[in-house]
Structures are given as structure tokens and as C-alpha cells.
XYZ file of C-alpha atoms in Angstrom:
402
model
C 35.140 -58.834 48.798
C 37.430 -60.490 46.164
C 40.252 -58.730 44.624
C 38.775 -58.802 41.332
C 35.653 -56.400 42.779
C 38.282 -54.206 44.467
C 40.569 -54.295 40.767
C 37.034 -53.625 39.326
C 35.638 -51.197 41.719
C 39.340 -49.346 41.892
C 39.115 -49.131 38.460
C 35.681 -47.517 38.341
C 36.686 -45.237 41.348
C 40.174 -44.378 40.159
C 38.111 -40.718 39.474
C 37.577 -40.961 43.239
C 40.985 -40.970 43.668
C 41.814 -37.924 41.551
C 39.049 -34.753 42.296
C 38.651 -34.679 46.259
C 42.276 -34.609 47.054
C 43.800 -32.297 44.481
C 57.072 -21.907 37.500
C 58.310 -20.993 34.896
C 59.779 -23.614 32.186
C 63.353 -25.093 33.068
C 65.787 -25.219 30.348
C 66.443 -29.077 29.190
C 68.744 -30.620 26.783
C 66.164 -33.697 24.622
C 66.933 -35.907 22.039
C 65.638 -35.548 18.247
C 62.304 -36.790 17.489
C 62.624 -40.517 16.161
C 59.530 -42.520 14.510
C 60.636 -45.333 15.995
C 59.963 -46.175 19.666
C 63.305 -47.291 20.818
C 64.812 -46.659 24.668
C 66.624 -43.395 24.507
C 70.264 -44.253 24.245
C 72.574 -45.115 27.049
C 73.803 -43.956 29.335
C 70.734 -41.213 30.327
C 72.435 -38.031 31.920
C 70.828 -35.391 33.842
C 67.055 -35.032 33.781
C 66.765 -38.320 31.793
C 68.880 -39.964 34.344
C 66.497 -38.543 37.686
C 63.025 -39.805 35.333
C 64.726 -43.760 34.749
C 65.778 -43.929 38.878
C 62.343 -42.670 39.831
C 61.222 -45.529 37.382
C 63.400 -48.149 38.392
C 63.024 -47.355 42.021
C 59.078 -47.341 41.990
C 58.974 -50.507 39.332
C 60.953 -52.222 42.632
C 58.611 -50.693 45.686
C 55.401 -51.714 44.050
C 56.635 -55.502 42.436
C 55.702 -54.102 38.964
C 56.699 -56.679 36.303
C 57.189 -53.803 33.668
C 57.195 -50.229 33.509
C 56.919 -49.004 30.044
C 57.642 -44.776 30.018
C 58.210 -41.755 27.691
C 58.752 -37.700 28.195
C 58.529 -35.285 26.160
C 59.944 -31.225 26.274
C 58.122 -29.159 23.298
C 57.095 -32.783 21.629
C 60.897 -33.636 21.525
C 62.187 -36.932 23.825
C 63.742 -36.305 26.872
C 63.519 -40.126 27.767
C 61.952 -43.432 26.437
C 62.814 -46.966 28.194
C 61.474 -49.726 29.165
C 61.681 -51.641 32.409
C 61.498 -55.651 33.330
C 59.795 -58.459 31.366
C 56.836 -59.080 29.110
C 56.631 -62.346 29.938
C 59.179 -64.553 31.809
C 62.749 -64.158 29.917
C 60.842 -62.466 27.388
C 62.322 -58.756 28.407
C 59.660 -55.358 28.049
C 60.287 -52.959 24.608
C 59.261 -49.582 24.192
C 57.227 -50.564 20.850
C 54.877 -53.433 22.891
C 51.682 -52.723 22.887
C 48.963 -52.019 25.539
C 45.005 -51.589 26.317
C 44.903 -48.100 26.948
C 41.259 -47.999 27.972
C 40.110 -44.126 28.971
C 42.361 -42.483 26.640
C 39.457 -43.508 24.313
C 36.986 -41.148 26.062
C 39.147 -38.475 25.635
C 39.001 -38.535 22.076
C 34.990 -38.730 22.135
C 35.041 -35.559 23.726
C 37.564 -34.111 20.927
C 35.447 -35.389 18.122
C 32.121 -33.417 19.910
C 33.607 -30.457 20.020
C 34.561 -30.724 16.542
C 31.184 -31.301 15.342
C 29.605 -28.670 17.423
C 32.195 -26.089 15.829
C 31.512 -27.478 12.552
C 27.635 -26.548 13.818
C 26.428 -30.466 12.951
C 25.586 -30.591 16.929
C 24.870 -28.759 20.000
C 26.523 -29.443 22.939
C 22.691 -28.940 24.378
C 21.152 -31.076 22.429
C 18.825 -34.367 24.185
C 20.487 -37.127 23.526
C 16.842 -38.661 22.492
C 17.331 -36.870 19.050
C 19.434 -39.777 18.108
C 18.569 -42.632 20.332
C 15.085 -41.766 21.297
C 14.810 -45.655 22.731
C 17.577 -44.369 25.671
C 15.816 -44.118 28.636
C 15.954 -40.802 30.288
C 17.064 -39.560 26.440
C 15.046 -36.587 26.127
C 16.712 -35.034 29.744
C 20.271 -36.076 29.048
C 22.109 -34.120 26.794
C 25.671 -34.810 25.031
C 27.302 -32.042 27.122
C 25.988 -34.458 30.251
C 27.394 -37.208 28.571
C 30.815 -35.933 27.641
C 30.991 -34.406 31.388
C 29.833 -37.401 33.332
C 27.065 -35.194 34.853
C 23.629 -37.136 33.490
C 22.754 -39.162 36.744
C 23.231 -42.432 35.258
C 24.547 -45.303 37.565
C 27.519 -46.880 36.835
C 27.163 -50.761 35.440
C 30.984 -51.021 36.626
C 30.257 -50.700 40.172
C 27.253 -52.890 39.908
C 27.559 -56.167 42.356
C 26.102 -58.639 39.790
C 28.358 -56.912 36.792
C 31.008 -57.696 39.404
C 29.851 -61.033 39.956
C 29.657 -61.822 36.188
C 33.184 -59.744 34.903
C 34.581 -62.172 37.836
C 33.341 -65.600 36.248
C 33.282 -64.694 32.946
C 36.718 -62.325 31.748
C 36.271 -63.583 28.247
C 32.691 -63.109 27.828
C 32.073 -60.719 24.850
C 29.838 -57.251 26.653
C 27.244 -55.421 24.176
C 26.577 -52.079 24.449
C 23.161 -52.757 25.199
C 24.184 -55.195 28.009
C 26.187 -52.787 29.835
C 23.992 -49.544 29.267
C 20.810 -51.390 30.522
C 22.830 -52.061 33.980
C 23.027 -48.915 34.036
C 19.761 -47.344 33.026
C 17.937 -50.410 35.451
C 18.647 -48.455 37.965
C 16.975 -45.046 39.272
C 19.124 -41.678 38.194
C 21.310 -40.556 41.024
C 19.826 -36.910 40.238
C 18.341 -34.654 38.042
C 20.773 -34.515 34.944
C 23.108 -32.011 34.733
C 22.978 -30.759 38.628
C 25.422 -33.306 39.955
C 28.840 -34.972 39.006
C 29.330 -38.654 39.158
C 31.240 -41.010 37.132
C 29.544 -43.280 34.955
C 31.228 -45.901 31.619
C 27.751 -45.579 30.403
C 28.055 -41.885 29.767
C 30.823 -42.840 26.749
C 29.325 -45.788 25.835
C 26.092 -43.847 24.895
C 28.080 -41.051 23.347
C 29.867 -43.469 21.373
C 26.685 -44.430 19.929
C 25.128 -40.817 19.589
C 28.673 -40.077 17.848
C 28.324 -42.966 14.770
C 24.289 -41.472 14.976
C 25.408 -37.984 14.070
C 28.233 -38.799 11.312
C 26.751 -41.978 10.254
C 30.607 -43.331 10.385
C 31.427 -46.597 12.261
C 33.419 -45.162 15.145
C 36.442 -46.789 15.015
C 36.646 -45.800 11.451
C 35.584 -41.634 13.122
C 38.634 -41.867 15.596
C 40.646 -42.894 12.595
C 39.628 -39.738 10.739
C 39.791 -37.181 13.285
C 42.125 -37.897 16.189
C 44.853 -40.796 15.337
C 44.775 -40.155 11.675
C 45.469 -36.691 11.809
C 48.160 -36.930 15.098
C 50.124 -39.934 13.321
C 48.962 -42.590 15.812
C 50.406 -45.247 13.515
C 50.023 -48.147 16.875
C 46.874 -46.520 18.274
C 43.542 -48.865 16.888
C 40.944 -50.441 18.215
C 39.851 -54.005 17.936
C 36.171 -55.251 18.212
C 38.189 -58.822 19.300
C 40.415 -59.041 22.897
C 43.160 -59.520 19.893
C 46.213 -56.944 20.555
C 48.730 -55.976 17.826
C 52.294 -57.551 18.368
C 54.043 -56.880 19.768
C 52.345 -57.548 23.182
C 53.399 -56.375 26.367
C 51.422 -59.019 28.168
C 49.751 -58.713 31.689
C 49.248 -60.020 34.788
C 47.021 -59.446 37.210
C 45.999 -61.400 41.023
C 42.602 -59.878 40.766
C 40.713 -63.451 40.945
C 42.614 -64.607 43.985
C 45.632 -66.338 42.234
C 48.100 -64.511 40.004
C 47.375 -65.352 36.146
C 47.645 -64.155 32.758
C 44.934 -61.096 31.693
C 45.806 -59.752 28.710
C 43.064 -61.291 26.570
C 40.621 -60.718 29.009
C 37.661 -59.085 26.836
C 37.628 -55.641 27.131
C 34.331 -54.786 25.555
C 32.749 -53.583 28.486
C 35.163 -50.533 29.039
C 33.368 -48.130 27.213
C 32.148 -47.507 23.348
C 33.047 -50.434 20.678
C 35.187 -48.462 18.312
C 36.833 -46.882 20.996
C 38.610 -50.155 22.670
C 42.100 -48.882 22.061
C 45.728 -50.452 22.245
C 48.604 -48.337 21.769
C 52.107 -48.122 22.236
C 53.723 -45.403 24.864
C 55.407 -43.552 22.432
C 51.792 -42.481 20.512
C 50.713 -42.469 24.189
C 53.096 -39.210 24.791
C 51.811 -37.801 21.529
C 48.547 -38.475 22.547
C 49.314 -36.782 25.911
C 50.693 -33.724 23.886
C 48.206 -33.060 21.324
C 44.836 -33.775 23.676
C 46.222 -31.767 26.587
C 47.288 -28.439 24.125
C 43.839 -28.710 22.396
C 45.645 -29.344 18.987
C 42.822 -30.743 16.999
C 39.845 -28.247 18.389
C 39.472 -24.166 18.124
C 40.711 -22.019 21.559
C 37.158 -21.729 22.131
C 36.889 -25.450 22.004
C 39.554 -26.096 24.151
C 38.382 -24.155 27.091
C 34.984 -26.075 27.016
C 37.205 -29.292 27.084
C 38.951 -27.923 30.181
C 35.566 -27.047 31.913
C 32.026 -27.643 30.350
C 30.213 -26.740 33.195
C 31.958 -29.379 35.572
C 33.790 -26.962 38.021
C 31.338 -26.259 41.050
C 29.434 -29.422 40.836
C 29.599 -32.256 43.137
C 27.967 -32.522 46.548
C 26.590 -35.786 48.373
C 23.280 -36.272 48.279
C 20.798 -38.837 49.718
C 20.589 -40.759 46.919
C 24.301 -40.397 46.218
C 26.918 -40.631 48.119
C 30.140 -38.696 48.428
C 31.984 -41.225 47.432
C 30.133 -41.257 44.229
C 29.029 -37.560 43.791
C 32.485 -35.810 44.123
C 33.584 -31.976 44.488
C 34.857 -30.563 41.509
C 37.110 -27.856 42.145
C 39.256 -25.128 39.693
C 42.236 -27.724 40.684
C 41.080 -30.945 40.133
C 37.920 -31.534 38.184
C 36.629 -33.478 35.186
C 36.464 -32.278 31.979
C 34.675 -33.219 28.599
C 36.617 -36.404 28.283
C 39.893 -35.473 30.204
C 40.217 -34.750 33.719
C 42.091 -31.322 34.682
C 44.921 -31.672 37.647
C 46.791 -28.688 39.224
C 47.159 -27.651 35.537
C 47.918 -30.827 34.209
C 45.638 -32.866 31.110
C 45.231 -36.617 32.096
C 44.052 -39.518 31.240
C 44.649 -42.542 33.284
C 43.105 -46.220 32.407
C 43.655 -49.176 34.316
C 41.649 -52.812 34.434
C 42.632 -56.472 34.217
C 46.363 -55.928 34.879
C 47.239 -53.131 33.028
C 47.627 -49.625 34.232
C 48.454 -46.495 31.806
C 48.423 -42.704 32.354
C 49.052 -39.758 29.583
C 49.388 -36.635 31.255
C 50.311 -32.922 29.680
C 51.265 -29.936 31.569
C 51.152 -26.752 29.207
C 52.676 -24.403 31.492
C 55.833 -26.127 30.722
C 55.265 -28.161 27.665
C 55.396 -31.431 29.343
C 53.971 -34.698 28.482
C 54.225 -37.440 30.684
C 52.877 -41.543 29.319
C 53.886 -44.193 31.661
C 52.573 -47.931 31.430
C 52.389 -50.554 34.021
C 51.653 -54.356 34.200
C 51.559 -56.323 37.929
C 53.852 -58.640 39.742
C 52.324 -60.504 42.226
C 51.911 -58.628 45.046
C 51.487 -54.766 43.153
C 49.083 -52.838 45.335
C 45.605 -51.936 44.180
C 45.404 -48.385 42.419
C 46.881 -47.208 39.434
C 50.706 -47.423 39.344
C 51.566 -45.757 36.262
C 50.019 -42.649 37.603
C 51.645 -43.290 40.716
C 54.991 -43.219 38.750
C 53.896 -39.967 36.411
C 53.529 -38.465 39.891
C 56.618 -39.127 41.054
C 58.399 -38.024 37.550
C 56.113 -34.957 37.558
C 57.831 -34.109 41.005
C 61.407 -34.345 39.057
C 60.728 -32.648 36.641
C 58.008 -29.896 37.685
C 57.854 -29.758 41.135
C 55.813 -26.298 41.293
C 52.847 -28.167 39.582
C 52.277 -31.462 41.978
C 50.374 -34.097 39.998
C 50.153 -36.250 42.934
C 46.303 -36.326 43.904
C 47.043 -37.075 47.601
């Protein structure tokens, strides 16, 4: 197997990861709120000082060539920095921006729930009422899609996707490309009894979502998520273009260690939703999806668990490697994925590697960003590094999945 199918596969898996191995606040001294994402200044004392030497220590043990992070206390700064290079001489800054990939999804699943308070949808409703074309339409619904429990396969862990991500980075992925990987092959089981995660779930709902408002989607998140939470460096692109400035990547996924950071990323889930950002609207983002700020109580809990708890078990057509346990602990939401109390999001593909994760028992918000040296291990770093932090600074409420 090459390393770009492992990066690929790890990527698709990195749920895998996450579900079948999942105090009271402290009182802590933060900065004032800036608009400008700047490193905290120097020197960091106390709890500011523990979060950089976890950093700094992990950015060395893993041969990370930059570790961008940020934590928030009650949506005021405890610490912002940046760690190693860009690019060769060219040194990291907090303000560089990044693919942040997932964090995409989550904001599908805030902008359903909106419409189905707003009683404009169901959550019940067959997909087929808008794209009646869909194969399997009528059965799915957009609860199944926002929950990753229709059945579809996943084009990501397809061998010839594989095969033609790994010859091809730049190649420019329709939806229809990558949803007919998917829907070529048989359901994994009868929607809605089973959990499994599939990119073709969100790029579907993507589509159903721009069906339903009759808004371009990019121009939908605009109006209800990053408008409204002042995610000035949050957009998406329908081009591999990122806003400067870049905080480039590197990855050793094809065999030698090269340049990915205009690698297309079309195929990673819904066009309007292929979003850069910078880490300090990644904390934000972290804040405001993981206390429910844009949707009603009732809204939120659905978000937290639409059914998903209870669900997962191997069966002959899928495996448990595939079909995973969902537990109270760790389980997926609608859009978000629920750990040991924490709200997370956690992208990584083609070099870079991102995680925003909130814990409201304490009012935390975690956003880390990674890019590889070359010899990083496989797996997601930055949430191996929000792990470690979350230790620091919460240790009653483990984010570590392992």
C-alpha cells in the first residue's frame, strides 16, 4: 500500500480512530479579546506557559514543520502562537491560513437544524424530495445524511478513487463524480439502522441544502454560520487557491516528501463548503458550534445526538472497522462528533491536519493546526496535540481517544 492510500484511508478512518476507544471549572487568568490573530505576548506564564511546552515538545516528537494553536477560557485568549516554518526561512504566523476540511460539515448540520426550526424542513424528510435522481433518495433521509447513518459507501476509501487522488492531486472532483463512487456500490444496510462514515453523506446534503433555500452554498454558510460568528478568514474557494497568507504544507504521502498545499480539494465534501481559515476563527468556530450558539436548546441536543448513540454493530456486509459502536461517550453527531463531553471537529488530508474542539463543562475551546516534516507519523497530529493540551488544562475530561 502507498502512503498516499494510508494518508487517504487515515483520513477517511480518522472517525475510526475517535468512537471505539473513547470537574468543576479552574480559575485562569486570559488575555483581552484582540481581532487580530497575533501570538499572545511573551513571555507566557502559568497555564499559557504548560499549553506552548506541550506544543513545542509534541511539534519536536512527531517532526511537525508547524504547529499553529489557540485557547480560549469564556471566548477570552489564554494563548495564541505559532510554531516553526511555513516554508523554509519563511517562519509560521498565527494569521496564515489553512484547509480546514470537516469543520465544513459541521456547519451543514447547523444550517439543518435551523431550517427545520424555522419549519422549511423535516429532519425526516426523503432526501428524493429534492434530488429525486439520488439513488436510494426516497429511503435516505436528511437526518441519515447529517448523522452518517444512510448506508452509503464511502468514495474515499474506494481503491480506484485511491488510485486516481494518487496520480492525479490536481484534478478538479464533481460532485457527481464522487457521489456516483459512492452510490456504485451496494448500501452497507438498510438506512438509518447502522452507523458508518461516508463524504458522500455531506456532499449530498450540501446539495439538498442549496435545493431547499435555493442559495448557492457558499453564499448559505456566509449567511448563517461565518457571517453571523465574525469569521472574517473563514471562506471557501471553488479553486485549490488559499487566501494569503498561506501556511503552506507538506506532505510524504506519494512516497517522496513534496509540496501539497494546492492539491485540489474538491473531493472533500460539498463545493461551497471547501473551507480555509485561520486558527484564531478556528477557536471561535470551536466555541460557538460546540455551545450551540446559532441553534435553539432543543436544536442543540439533536446536534449532540440525532439518533446516533446505540447504533453501530458489524455486520456481514460491513465490517467493524467500518460500522462502529456509538456510545453516550464517544459518538457522532449531526455534523460534530461528541467526546467525553467535548465538541470536535478534526480534518486532515494532503498535509494538513486541524482540530477545533469545545468542552462546555468548563468553557474551553481548543483549535490546533498542523503541517508535516518528513517523517510525521500517519494520524492526525493536531488532535494529537489538543489531547495533550486538553490533559493540561482539563484533565477530568480526557480527550485522548486511546
Amino acid at each position: 500500500m502507498t502512503r498516499t492510500r494510508t494518508a487517504v484511508l487515515c483520513a477517511a478512518t480518522l472517525i475510526a480512530a475517535t468512537l471505539p476507544t473513547m470537574a468543576g471549572a479552574a480559575t485562569r487568568t486570559v488575555a483581552r479579546e484582540s481581532h487580530a490573530c497575533v501570538s499572545s505576548p511573551k513571555p507566557a506564564r502559568g497555564e499559557a506557559r504548560r499549553v506552548l511546552a506541550t506544543a513545542k515538545r509534541a511539534k519536536k516528537e512527531l517532526d511537525l514543520k508547524s504547529v499553529l494553536l489557540r485557547v480560549t477560557v469564556n471566548g477570552r485568549p489564554l494563548v495564541t502562537d505559532a510554531l516553526g516554518e511555513s516554508m523554509t526561512r519563511v517562519p509560521a504566523e498565527p494569521d496564515m491560513h489553512f484547509r480546514a476540511g470537516s469543520v465544513g460539515i459541521a456547519y451543514l448540520g447547523t444550517i439543518l437544524l435551523q431550517l427545520v426550526e424555522e419549519r422549511k424542513v423535516r429532519l425526516d424528510d426523503p432526501v428524493s424530495r429534492w434530488l429525486p435522481e439520488l439513488p436510494h433518495a426516497h429511503r435516505i433521509t436528511l437526518r441519515m445524511l447529517g448523522s452518517s447513518t444512510s448506508g452509503l459507501a464511502d468514495y474515499v476509501t474506494d481503491p480506484q478513487f485511491i488510485s486516481a487522488l494518487e496520480a492525479a492531486p490536481f484534478r478538479q472532483w464533481t460532485r457527481a463524480e464522487v457521489v456516483g463512487i459512492s452510490t456504485g456500490h451496494p448500501l452497507l444496510y438498510r438506512p438509518g439502522t447502522n452507523w458508518s462514515y461516508s463524504h458522500a453523506n455531506f456532499q449530498i446534503l450540501g446539495a439538498a441544502l442549496e435545493k431547499i433555500t435555493h442559495t448557492r452554498l457558499d453564499r448559505l454558510l456566509e449567511q448563517r454560520v461565518t457571517g453571523p460568528l465574525r469569521l472574517r478568514d473563514t471562506r471557501n474557494s471553488y479553486t485549490p487557491d488559499i487566501q494569503a497568507p498561506v501556511l503552506h504544507a507538506f506532505t510524504a504521502e506519494r512516497g517522496s516528501y513534496e509540496e501539497s498545499t494546492f492539491w485540489n480539494p474538491s473531493w472533500t465534501t460539498a463545493p461551497g463548503a471547501v473551507i480555509t481559515t485561520d486558527i484564531c476563527d478556528l477557536a471561535r468556530s470551536a466555541q460557538a458550534i460546540g455551545a450551540g450558539e446559532l441553534l435553539s436548546r432543543r436544536a442543540y441536543r439533536v446536534q449532540l445526538d440525532p439518533g446516533t448513540v446505540g447504533l453501530g454493530k458489524a455486520t456481514r456486509t460491513c465490517p467493524a472497522t467500518v460500522c462502529l459502536t456509538n456510545t453516550e461517550a464517544t459518538h457522532f453527531g449531526l455534523g460534530i462528533i461528541v467526546l467525553n463531553g467535548w465538541i470536535v471537529q478534526n480534518p486532515s488530508f494532503s498535509g494538513y491536519a486541524a482540530i477545533q474542539a469545545y468542552l462546555p463543562a468548563e468553557h474551553l475551546a481548543i483549535a490546533v493546526a498542523t503541517t508535516k516534516g518528513p517523517t510525521t507519523p500517519d494520524g492526525n497530529t493536531a488532535q494529537t496535540i489538543a489531547e495533550r493540551i486538553a490533559a493540561v488544562l482539563a484533565p477530568s475530561h480526557p480527550l485522548a481517544t486511546h
